[in-house]
CSV table of C-alpha atoms in Angstrom, one decimal:
chain,number,residue,atom,x,y,z
A,1,MET,CA,-20.6,35.3,-31.4
A,2,ALA,CA,-17.5,37.2,-32.3
A,3,LYS,CA,-15.7,39.0,-29.4
A,4,LEU,CA,-15.9,42.7,-29.5
A,5,VAL,CA,-12.8,44.6,-30.5
A,6,VAL,CA,-11.7,46.9,-27.7
A,7,PRO,CA,-11.0,50.4,-29.0
A,8,GLU,CA,-7.7,52.1,-28.4
A,9,GLY,CA,-7.7,53.8,-25.0
A,10,TYR,CA,-10.5,51.6,-23.5
A,11,ARG,CA,-10.7,48.5,-21.4
A,12,GLU,CA,-13.6,46.0,-21.3
A,13,ASN,CA,-14.9,45.5,-17.8
A,14,ALA,CA,-16.5,42.3,-16.4
A,15,LEU,CA,-20.0,43.4,-17.6
A,16,GLY,CA,-18.8,43.8,-21.2
A,17,HIS,CA,-18.8,47.6,-21.0
A,18,MET,CA,-16.1,49.7,-22.7
A,19,VAL,CA,-14.4,52.0,-20.1
A,20,PRO,CA,-11.9,54.7,-20.9
A,21,VAL,CA,-8.5,53.8,-19.4
A,22,ALA,CA,-8.3,57.4,-18.0
A,23,GLN,CA,-11.4,56.7,-15.9
A,24,ILE,CA,-9.9,53.5,-14.4
A,25,ARG,CA,-8.2,53.7,-11.0
A,26,GLU,CA,-4.5,53.1,-10.9
A,27,GLN,CA,-5.0,50.3,-8.3
A,28,ASP,CA,-7.4,48.5,-10.6
A,29,LEU,CA,-5.0,48.7,-13.5
A,30,LEU,CA,-2.2,47.4,-11.4
A,31,ARG,CA,-4.3,44.5,-10.1
A,32,ASP,CA,-5.4,43.7,-13.7
A,33,GLU,CA,-1.7,43.6,-14.8
A,34,VAL,CA,-0.7,41.3,-11.9
A,35,VAL,CA,-3.7,38.9,-12.5
A,36,ARG,CA,-3.2,38.7,-16.2
A,37,THR,CA,0.6,38.1,-15.9
A,38,LEU,CA,0.1,35.3,-13.3
A,39,ALA,CA,-2.8,33.8,-15.3
A,40,HIS,CA,-0.7,33.8,-18.5
A,41,ASP,CA,2.2,32.1,-16.7
A,42,ALA,CA,-0.1,29.6,-15.1
A,43,LYS,CA,-1.6,28.5,-18.4
A,44,LEU,CA,1.9,28.0,-19.8
A,45,LEU,CA,2.8,25.8,-16.8
A,46,SER,CA,-0.4,23.9,-17.1
A,47,GLU,CA,0.3,23.1,-20.7
A,48,ALA,CA,3.9,22.1,-19.9
A,49,LEU,CA,2.6,19.7,-17.2
A,50,ARG,CA,0.1,18.2,-19.7
A,51,GLU,CA,2.9,17.7,-22.2
A,52,PHE,CA,5.1,16.2,-19.5
A,53,LYS,CA,2.5,13.7,-18.5
A,54,GLU,CA,1.9,12.7,-22.1
A,55,ARG,CA,5.6,12.2,-22.7
A,56,ALA,CA,6.0,10.3,-19.4
A,57,MET,CA,3.2,7.9,-20.3
A,58,GLN,CA,4.7,7.3,-23.7
A,59,ASP,CA,8.3,6.9,-22.5
A,60,VAL,CA,7.3,4.4,-19.8
A,61,GLU,CA,5.1,2.5,-22.3
A,62,ASP,CA,8.1,2.3,-24.7
A,63,LEU,CA,10.3,1.1,-21.9
A,64,VAL,CA,7.8,-1.7,-21.0
A,65,ARG,CA,7.4,-2.6,-24.6
A,66,VAL,CA,11.2,-2.9,-25.2
A,67,ALA,CA,11.5,-5.2,-22.1
A,68,ALA,CA,8.6,-7.3,-23.3
A,69,GLU,CA,10.0,-7.7,-26.8
A,70,LYS,CA,13.3,-8.9,-25.3
A,71,TYR,CA,11.5,-11.9,-23.8
A,72,GLY,CA,9.0,-12.3,-26.6
A,73,ALA,CA,6.1,-11.3,-24.4
A,74,LYS,CA,3.0,-9.4,-25.3
A,75,VAL,CA,1.9,-6.6,-22.9
A,76,GLY,CA,-1.7,-5.5,-22.9
A,77,GLY,CA,-4.7,-4.7,-20.8
A,78,ASP,CA,-4.1,-3.0,-17.4
A,79,LYS,CA,-0.7,-1.3,-17.4
A,80,GLY,CA,-0.4,-1.6,-13.7
A,81,ASN,CA,1.9,0.2,-11.2
A,82,LEU,CA,5.6,0.6,-11.9
A,83,SER,CA,8.6,2.0,-9.9
A,84,LEU,CA,11.6,2.9,-12.1
A,85,VAL,CA,15.0,3.9,-10.6
A,86,SER,CA,17.9,5.5,-12.3
A,87,PHE,CA,21.2,3.5,-12.5
A,88,ASP,CA,22.8,5.5,-9.8
A,89,GLY,CA,19.7,5.4,-7.6
A,90,GLN,CA,19.4,9.2,-7.4
A,91,PHE,CA,16.0,9.4,-9.1
A,92,LYS,CA,12.9,7.3,-9.0
A,93,VAL,CA,9.8,7.6,-11.2
A,94,VAL,CA,6.6,5.9,-10.0
A,95,ARG,CA,3.6,5.3,-12.3
A,96,SER,CA,0.4,4.6,-10.4
A,97,MET,CA,-2.9,3.4,-11.8
A,98,ALA,CA,-5.9,4.3,-9.7
A,99,ALA,CA,-9.5,3.3,-10.2
A,100,VAL,CA,-12.0,6.2,-10.7
A,101,ILE,CA,-14.8,5.4,-8.3
A,102,THR,CA,-18.3,6.9,-8.6
A,103,PHE,CA,-21.5,6.1,-6.7
A,104,THR,CA,-24.9,5.1,-8.1
A,105,GLU,CA,-28.3,6.2,-6.7
A,106,GLU,CA,-28.0,3.4,-4.1
A,107,LEU,CA,-25.8,5.7,-2.2
A,108,GLN,CA,-28.8,7.8,-1.2
A,109,ALA,CA,-30.4,4.7,0.3
A,110,ALA,CA,-27.2,4.1,2.3
A,111,LYS,CA,-27.3,7.7,3.5
A,112,ALA,CA,-30.9,7.5,4.6
A,113,LEU,CA,-30.3,4.3,6.5
A,114,ILE,CA,-27.2,5.8,8.2
A,115,GLU,CA,-29.1,8.9,9.1
A,116,ALA,CA,-31.8,6.7,10.7
A,117,CYS,CA,-29.1,4.9,12.7
A,118,ILE,CA,-27.6,8.2,13.9
A,119,THR,CA,-31.1,9.4,14.9
A,120,ARG,CA,-31.7,6.2,16.8
A,121,TRP,CA,-28.4,6.3,18.5
A,122,SER,CA,-28.5,10.1,19.2
A,123,ASP,CA,-29.0,9.7,22.9
A,124,GLY,CA,-26.0,7.4,23.4
A,125,ALA,CA,-23.8,7.9,20.4
A,126,ASP,CA,-20.6,9.8,20.6
A,127,ALA,CA,-21.1,13.2,19.0
A,128,ARG,CA,-17.6,12.9,17.3
A,129,LEU,CA,-18.8,9.6,15.7
A,130,GLN,CA,-21.9,11.3,14.4
A,131,SER,CA,-19.9,14.1,12.9
A,132,LEU,CA,-17.4,11.6,11.4
A,133,VAL,CA,-20.2,9.6,9.8
A,134,MET,CA,-22.2,12.4,8.4
A,135,ARG,CA,-19.1,14.4,7.2
A,136,ALA,CA,-18.6,11.6,4.6
A,137,PHE,CA,-21.7,12.7,2.8
A,138,LYS,CA,-20.8,16.4,2.8
A,139,PRO,CA,-19.9,17.5,-0.8
A,140,ASN,CA,-16.9,19.8,-1.4
A,141,THR,CA,-17.1,23.2,-3.0
A,142,LYS,CA,-17.4,21.5,-6.4
A,143,GLY,CA,-20.3,19.4,-5.3
A,144,GLU,CA,-18.3,16.2,-5.2
A,145,LEU,CA,-18.2,13.7,-2.4
A,146,ASN,CA,-15.0,12.7,-0.7
A,147,THR,CA,-14.6,9.1,-2.0
A,148,LYS,CA,-12.1,8.1,0.6
A,149,ALA,CA,-14.3,9.3,3.4
A,150,VAL,CA,-17.4,7.5,2.0
A,151,LEU,CA,-15.5,4.2,1.6
A,152,GLY,CA,-14.0,4.6,5.0
A,153,LEU,CA,-17.5,4.0,6.5
A,154,LEU,CA,-17.2,0.4,5.4
A,155,ARG,CA,-14.4,0.0,8.0
A,156,LEU,CA,-16.6,1.1,10.9
A,157,GLU,CA,-18.2,-1.7,13.0
A,158,MET,CA,-21.4,-0.8,14.7
A,159,VAL,CA,-22.6,-3.4,17.2
A,160,ASN,CA,-25.6,-3.5,19.6
A,161,PHE,CA,-25.3,-4.1,23.3
A,162,ASP,CA,-25.6,-7.9,22.7
A,163,GLY,CA,-22.4,-7.7,20.5
A,164,GLU,CA,-24.3,-8.3,17.2
A,165,THR,CA,-23.9,-6.0,14.3
A,166,ASP,CA,-26.7,-3.4,14.1
A,167,ALA,CA,-29.1,-4.7,11.3
A,168,GLU,CA,-29.9,-1.3,10.0
A,169,TRP,CA,-26.2,-0.3,9.8
A,170,ALA,CA,-25.5,-3.6,8.0
A,171,ALA,CA,-28.2,-2.8,5.5
A,172,ALA,CA,-26.7,0.6,5.0
A,173,MET,CA,-23.3,-0.9,4.3
A,174,ASP,CA,-24.8,-3.3,1.8
A,175,ALA,CA,-26.4,-0.4,0.0
A,176,LEU,CA,-23.1,1.5,0.1
A,177,ARG,CA,-21.2,-1.5,-1.4
A,178,ASP,CA,-23.8,-1.9,-4.1
A,179,SER,CA,-23.5,1.8,-5.0
A,180,ILE,CA,-19.8,1.6,-5.7
A,181,GLN,CA,-19.0,1.8,-9.4
A,182,THR,CA,-15.7,1.9,-11.2
A,183,SER,CA,-15.8,4.2,-14.2
A,184,GLY,CA,-12.3,4.0,-15.4
A,185,THR,CA,-8.7,4.5,-14.3
A,186,THR,CA,-6.4,7.5,-13.8
A,187,THR,CA,-2.7,7.5,-14.3
A,188,TYR,CA,-0.4,9.3,-11.9
A,189,PHE,CA,3.3,10.0,-12.3
A,190,ASN,CA,5.4,11.0,-9.3
A,191,VAL,CA,9.1,11.8,-9.4
A,192,TYR,CA,11.4,11.4,-6.4
A,193,GLU,CA,15.0,12.4,-5.7
A,194,ARG,CA,17.2,10.5,-3.2
A,195,VAL,CA,18.2,12.4,-0.1
A,196,GLY,CA,21.9,12.3,0.0
A,197,VAL,CA,23.2,8.7,0.2
A,198,SER,CA,20.3,7.5,2.3
A,199,ASP,CA,17.5,5.1,1.3
A,200,LYS,CA,14.9,7.9,1.6
A,201,TYR,CA,13.5,9.8,-1.4
A,202,ARG,CA,12.1,13.3,-1.5
A,203,HIS,CA,9.0,14.0,-3.7
A,204,VAL,CA,9.6,16.4,-6.6
A,205,ALA,CA,6.5,18.6,-6.2
A,206,LEU,CA,4.5,19.3,-9.3
A,207,ASP,CA,1.6,21.1,-7.7
A,208,LEU,CA,1.5,24.6,-6.2
A,209,ALA,CA,0.3,23.5,-2.7
A,210,ALA,CA,3.3,21.3,-2.2
A,211,VAL,CA,5.9,23.7,-3.4
A,212,GLY,CA,7.9,25.6,-0.8
């Protein structure tokens, strides 16, 4: 469906209605200008970051290929992690390959078993432990689980008074392990700059939260 053409002297509101500019509050117009300007600039930055990542991937791949050809080697399969440092040691580029982990329906079985353990332990279990365990299954605002928190449950050891691992907890961990599924890999690029003449490097922030 073609987007409606906004007549001269009107603005389209969030409901799709045409509103005369003369009837719009000055504060609303000012807010609209600020939001639109920031959104436009953000889209340009996002596109620049996308282009940077594509160029970085290609440049590093070319560097690896040149090195391989020098020794008559063929490079294929998993690209792996790399740390590249400039000749003067001032800059460092790190390529990291991370597995994309998802969970199958067996995670629900693990959650049910863990909840049963928490209920059974409720009289004697540390409330902070209960909170830690169940927080792992709390989705974020996007409805996604915190993969690191879920996998962190595998490091917890739950033993009975006789020193043996709790059978129900062990079954929950088996279900959790079986639910883990690798669905691909994600490539990350991080750039660092050396701090003075030290052996420490400062991360060059490429996300808003880390800037300033």
